[in-house]
Coordinates of C-alpha atoms in Angstrom, one line a residue:
M23 CA -26.9 -38.6 -31.5
P24 CA -24.4 -40.6 -34.7
A25 CA -21.2 -39.6 -35.0
N26 CA -20.1 -37.1 -37.2
P27 CA -19.2 -38.5 -40.6
V28 CA -15.6 -36.3 -40.3
D29 CA -15.0 -38.4 -37.1
L30 CA -15.3 -41.8 -39.0
G31 CA -13.1 -40.5 -41.0
I32 CA -15.2 -41.9 -43.8
D33 CA -15.7 -38.4 -47.1
A34 CA -13.7 -36.6 -48.7
Y35 CA -11.4 -34.0 -47.7
S36 CA -12.3 -30.9 -48.8
P37 CA -11.0 -29.4 -52.8
N38 CA -8.9 -26.8 -50.4
E39 CA -7.9 -29.8 -47.9
V40 CA -6.6 -31.7 -50.8
A41 CA -4.5 -28.6 -52.6
Q42 CA -3.0 -28.8 -49.8
R43 CA -2.3 -32.6 -49.4
V44 CA -1.2 -32.1 -52.8
L45 CA 1.0 -29.2 -52.1
A46 CA 2.7 -30.8 -48.9
S47 CA 3.1 -34.8 -50.6
G48 CA 5.1 -32.5 -54.0
I49 CA 7.3 -30.7 -51.2
A50 CA 8.3 -34.3 -49.7
K51 CA 8.5 -35.8 -53.9
A52 CA 10.5 -33.0 -54.4
R53 CA 13.0 -33.9 -51.3
L54 CA 13.7 -38.1 -52.4
G55 CA 17.0 -39.2 -52.4
F56 CA 18.2 -40.2 -56.2
I57 CA 18.7 -44.1 -55.3
Q58 CA 15.0 -44.0 -53.7
V59 CA 13.2 -41.8 -56.1
L60 CA 14.6 -44.1 -58.4
M61 CA 13.6 -47.2 -57.9
L62 CA 10.1 -46.4 -56.8
A63 CA 9.8 -44.7 -60.5
V64 CA 10.9 -48.4 -61.8
L65 CA 8.0 -50.0 -59.9
A66 CA 5.7 -47.2 -62.0
G67 CA 7.0 -47.5 -65.2
A68 CA 7.0 -50.8 -64.6
F69 CA 2.7 -51.1 -62.9
I70 CA 2.2 -48.8 -65.7
A71 CA 3.1 -51.5 -68.5
L72 CA 1.6 -54.5 -66.8
G73 CA -2.1 -51.9 -67.1
G74 CA -1.0 -51.5 -70.1
A75 CA -0.2 -55.3 -70.4
F76 CA -2.8 -56.2 -68.9
Y77 CA -5.1 -53.3 -71.7
T78 CA -4.0 -55.4 -75.0
L79 CA -5.7 -59.4 -73.1
T80 CA -8.6 -57.9 -72.7
V81 CA -9.7 -56.2 -75.9
T82 CA -8.3 -59.2 -77.5
G83 CA -11.1 -61.0 -79.7
S84 CA -13.8 -58.6 -77.7
E85 CA -17.1 -58.7 -79.5
L86 CA -18.9 -56.2 -77.1
G87 CA -18.3 -53.5 -79.7
F88 CA -16.1 -50.2 -79.9
G89 CA -17.2 -48.0 -76.9
I90 CA -18.1 -51.6 -74.4
T91 CA -14.5 -53.1 -75.4
R92 CA -12.4 -50.6 -75.2
F93 CA -14.8 -49.2 -72.1
L94 CA -13.4 -52.8 -70.8
G95 CA -9.6 -52.5 -71.4
G96 CA -10.0 -48.8 -69.7
I97 CA -10.8 -50.5 -66.0
A98 CA -7.9 -53.5 -67.1
F99 CA -5.9 -50.3 -67.9
S100 CA -6.7 -49.0 -64.8
L101 CA -4.4 -51.3 -62.4
G102 CA -0.5 -49.7 -63.3
L103 CA -2.3 -46.6 -61.4
I104 CA -4.0 -48.4 -58.3
L105 CA -0.6 -50.6 -58.4
V106 CA 0.8 -46.6 -58.2
V107 CA -1.1 -45.1 -55.8
I108 CA -1.5 -47.9 -53.7
G109 CA 1.8 -49.5 -53.8
G110 CA 3.9 -47.2 -53.6
A111 CA 6.0 -45.4 -56.8
E112 CA 6.8 -41.8 -58.4
L113 CA 5.0 -42.0 -62.2
F114 CA 6.2 -39.1 -64.3
T115 CA 2.6 -37.6 -64.9
G116 CA 1.6 -37.9 -62.1
N117 CA 4.2 -36.1 -60.5
N118 CA 3.5 -33.1 -62.4
L119 CA 1.4 -32.5 -60.0
I120 CA 4.5 -30.4 -58.3
V121 CA 4.3 -28.0 -59.9
M122 CA 1.9 -26.8 -57.6
A123 CA 4.5 -26.4 -55.1
W124 CA 7.2 -25.2 -57.3
A125 CA 4.8 -22.1 -57.3
S126 CA 3.9 -22.0 -53.8
R127 CA 7.5 -21.4 -54.4
E128 CA 8.6 -24.6 -51.3
V129 CA 10.2 -26.4 -54.5
T130 CA 13.3 -24.7 -56.4
H131 CA 13.4 -25.2 -60.5
R132 CA 16.7 -27.0 -59.7
E133 CA 14.8 -29.2 -57.7
L134 CA 11.2 -30.2 -59.5
L135 CA 13.5 -30.6 -62.9
R136 CA 15.5 -32.4 -60.3
N137 CA 12.9 -35.2 -59.7
W138 CA 10.4 -34.8 -63.4
L139 CA 14.1 -36.3 -65.5
I140 CA 15.0 -39.5 -62.1
V141 CA 11.9 -39.8 -62.5
Y142 CA 11.2 -40.4 -65.9
I143 CA 14.4 -41.8 -66.7
G144 CA 13.0 -44.4 -63.5
N145 CA 9.4 -44.6 -65.7
F146 CA 11.4 -45.5 -68.9
I147 CA 13.6 -48.4 -67.0
G148 CA 10.3 -50.3 -66.0
A149 CA 8.1 -50.0 -68.9
I150 CA 11.1 -51.1 -71.5
G151 CA 12.5 -53.7 -69.0
T152 CA 8.1 -55.0 -67.9
A153 CA 8.3 -55.0 -72.1
V154 CA 10.9 -57.7 -72.4
M155 CA 9.7 -59.1 -69.7
I156 CA 6.1 -59.7 -71.3
N157 CA 7.3 -60.5 -74.4
L158 CA 10.0 -63.6 -73.8
S159 CA 7.3 -64.6 -70.8
G160 CA 5.0 -65.7 -74.7
V161 CA 1.7 -63.6 -72.7
L162 CA 1.9 -61.8 -76.7
S163 CA 1.4 -66.4 -77.8
M164 CA -1.9 -66.3 -76.1
G165 CA -5.1 -66.2 -78.1
D166 CA -3.0 -67.7 -80.9
G167 CA -0.9 -65.0 -81.9
A168 CA -4.2 -62.9 -81.5
V169 CA -2.7 -61.1 -78.5
A170 CA 0.6 -60.1 -80.6
E171 CA -1.8 -58.9 -83.1
T172 CA -3.1 -56.7 -80.9
A173 CA -0.2 -54.9 -79.4
I174 CA 1.6 -54.4 -82.5
N175 CA -2.1 -52.5 -84.1
I176 CA -2.4 -50.2 -80.9
A177 CA 1.5 -49.5 -81.2
N178 CA 1.1 -48.9 -85.0
A179 CA -2.1 -46.7 -84.3
K180 CA 0.1 -44.8 -82.1
L181 CA 2.4 -44.4 -84.6
A182 CA 0.4 -43.2 -87.2
L183 CA -1.3 -40.4 -85.1
P184 CA -0.5 -36.7 -86.7
W185 CA 1.4 -34.6 -84.4
Q186 CA -0.9 -32.2 -83.8
T187 CA -3.2 -35.4 -83.0
A188 CA -1.2 -37.0 -80.0
F189 CA -0.1 -33.9 -79.3
F190 CA -3.8 -32.7 -78.3
R191 CA -4.4 -35.4 -76.6
A192 CA -1.0 -35.9 -74.7
I193 CA -2.9 -32.5 -72.9
L194 CA -6.4 -34.8 -72.4
C195 CA -4.7 -37.2 -71.0
N196 CA -2.7 -36.0 -68.7
T197 CA -5.2 -34.1 -67.4
L198 CA -7.9 -36.2 -66.7
V199 CA -4.0 -38.2 -65.0
C200 CA -3.6 -35.7 -63.0
L201 CA -7.8 -35.2 -61.8
A202 CA -7.6 -38.9 -61.1
V203 CA -4.5 -38.6 -58.7
W204 CA -6.0 -35.0 -57.3
I205 CA -9.9 -37.5 -56.8
C206 CA -6.9 -40.0 -54.6
F207 CA -5.8 -37.5 -52.6
A208 CA -9.5 -36.2 -51.3
A209 CA -10.1 -40.7 -50.6
H210 CA -9.6 -41.9 -46.8
S211 CA -9.4 -45.4 -47.8
V212 CA -7.6 -47.8 -49.8
S213 CA -10.8 -48.7 -52.0
G214 CA -11.8 -44.5 -52.3
K215 CA -8.3 -43.6 -54.1
I216 CA -9.6 -47.0 -56.2
L217 CA -12.4 -46.1 -57.2
A218 CA -11.3 -42.3 -57.1
I219 CA -8.9 -43.7 -60.0
I220 CA -10.8 -46.0 -62.6
F221 CA -13.6 -44.2 -63.8
P222 CA -10.7 -41.0 -65.0
I223 CA -8.2 -43.8 -65.9
S224 CA -10.8 -45.7 -67.9
A225 CA -12.8 -42.3 -70.0
F226 CA -8.7 -41.6 -71.1
V227 CA -8.1 -45.0 -72.4
A228 CA -11.5 -45.6 -74.0
L229 CA -10.9 -42.1 -76.1
G230 CA -7.7 -42.4 -77.2
F231 CA -5.4 -40.3 -75.1
E232 CA -1.2 -40.3 -75.2
H233 CA -0.5 -41.1 -71.9
S234 CA 4.0 -41.4 -72.1
V235 CA 4.8 -44.2 -69.8
A236 CA 1.7 -46.0 -71.6
N237 CA 3.1 -45.7 -74.3
M238 CA 6.8 -46.7 -72.6
Y239 CA 5.9 -50.2 -73.1
M240 CA 3.7 -50.3 -75.7
I241 CA 5.3 -48.7 -78.5
P242 CA 8.6 -51.3 -77.5
V243 CA 6.1 -54.5 -76.7
A244 CA 5.1 -54.6 -80.3
F245 CA 9.3 -54.1 -81.6
F246 CA 10.4 -56.3 -79.4
E247 CA 7.4 -58.1 -80.5
G248 CA 9.3 -57.6 -84.5
S249 CA 6.6 -55.8 -86.3
A250 CA 8.8 -54.3 -88.6
T251 CA 6.2 -51.1 -89.5
V252 CA 7.3 -50.1 -85.8
T253 CA 10.7 -48.1 -85.6
I254 CA 13.0 -46.3 -83.4
G255 CA 12.9 -43.1 -84.6
G256 CA 9.0 -43.2 -84.3
F257 CA 9.5 -43.9 -80.7
L258 CA 11.0 -41.1 -80.0
A259 CA 9.7 -39.3 -82.0
N260 CA 6.0 -39.6 -80.5
L261 CA 7.5 -40.0 -76.9
L262 CA 8.8 -36.3 -77.6
V263 CA 5.4 -35.0 -78.7
V264 CA 2.9 -36.6 -76.1
T265 CA 6.1 -35.7 -73.2
I266 CA 5.5 -32.3 -73.6
G267 CA 1.6 -33.0 -74.0
N268 CA 1.6 -34.6 -71.1
I269 CA 3.8 -31.7 -68.8
I270 CA 1.2 -29.2 -70.3
G271 CA -2.3 -30.8 -68.9
G272 CA -0.7 -31.9 -66.0
S273 CA 1.4 -29.4 -64.9
A274 CA -0.9 -26.3 -66.7
L275 CA -4.4 -27.8 -66.7
V276 CA -5.2 -29.5 -63.3
A277 CA -1.9 -28.5 -61.5
L278 CA -1.7 -24.4 -61.8
V279 CA -5.6 -24.0 -62.0
Y280 CA -5.6 -25.3 -58.4
W281 CA -3.5 -23.6 -57.2
L282 CA -4.4 -20.4 -58.5
I283 CA -7.8 -21.1 -57.0
Y284 CA -6.4 -22.6 -53.9
L285 CA -3.0 -21.8 -53.1
R286 CA -2.1 -18.4 -54.1
K287 CA -1.3 -16.1 -52.0
S288 CA -4.0 -12.0 -52.5
P289 CA -1.2 -9.5 -53.3

């Protein structure tokens, strides 16, 4: 008789098993040492920034049409989360899933907030540092400066969003990001994890949703390029609104919903 697919390790974990895996991961993440968390967070910020740089190049000069161009750009941006998940790094938006462990009382308020704070700062350092290096590398001068123009236009479009629009786009964004991470926990293989990432991430990018860590790169890189319309105040205001929206999307609409379904103990 043919072997059961489960025995071959090729089928996905069930949603209930995924919930248990996310719970265990959240506990482990919340208890990592400071230096380890910070360094992994810096890496994640750099990885997402590299995805942002790849996106900027991909959409520059495209004549394929609005939707197709944004979809291809989203696939390019998926590089960032692929590096985070497969390479191993700590990403603030993905770590909103630690709320499952917190709701199960396996992680304390302090452990949750400690992880988020360290990871957020590390992501910021990694993204800003990469923006500086991209600027110094001359990458933005490619295409006779067309890539730089695209980068500035992206930043300006983000800063022009009304706060309500940015807020709801941020909620939707991290709903998709955390769903991508959730599906990754269902996969057994590297290729399975990559496929799990590409469609949710390309969807959020194509739809113009707002990701706080991506914005830590996308807006500063235009500032470093000398854009007179990109200001530090505008950047920080955008980041505040988008961060709050991301937390709601990932923590409430994904982590708490799945906790209620699979992990909540009956009274």
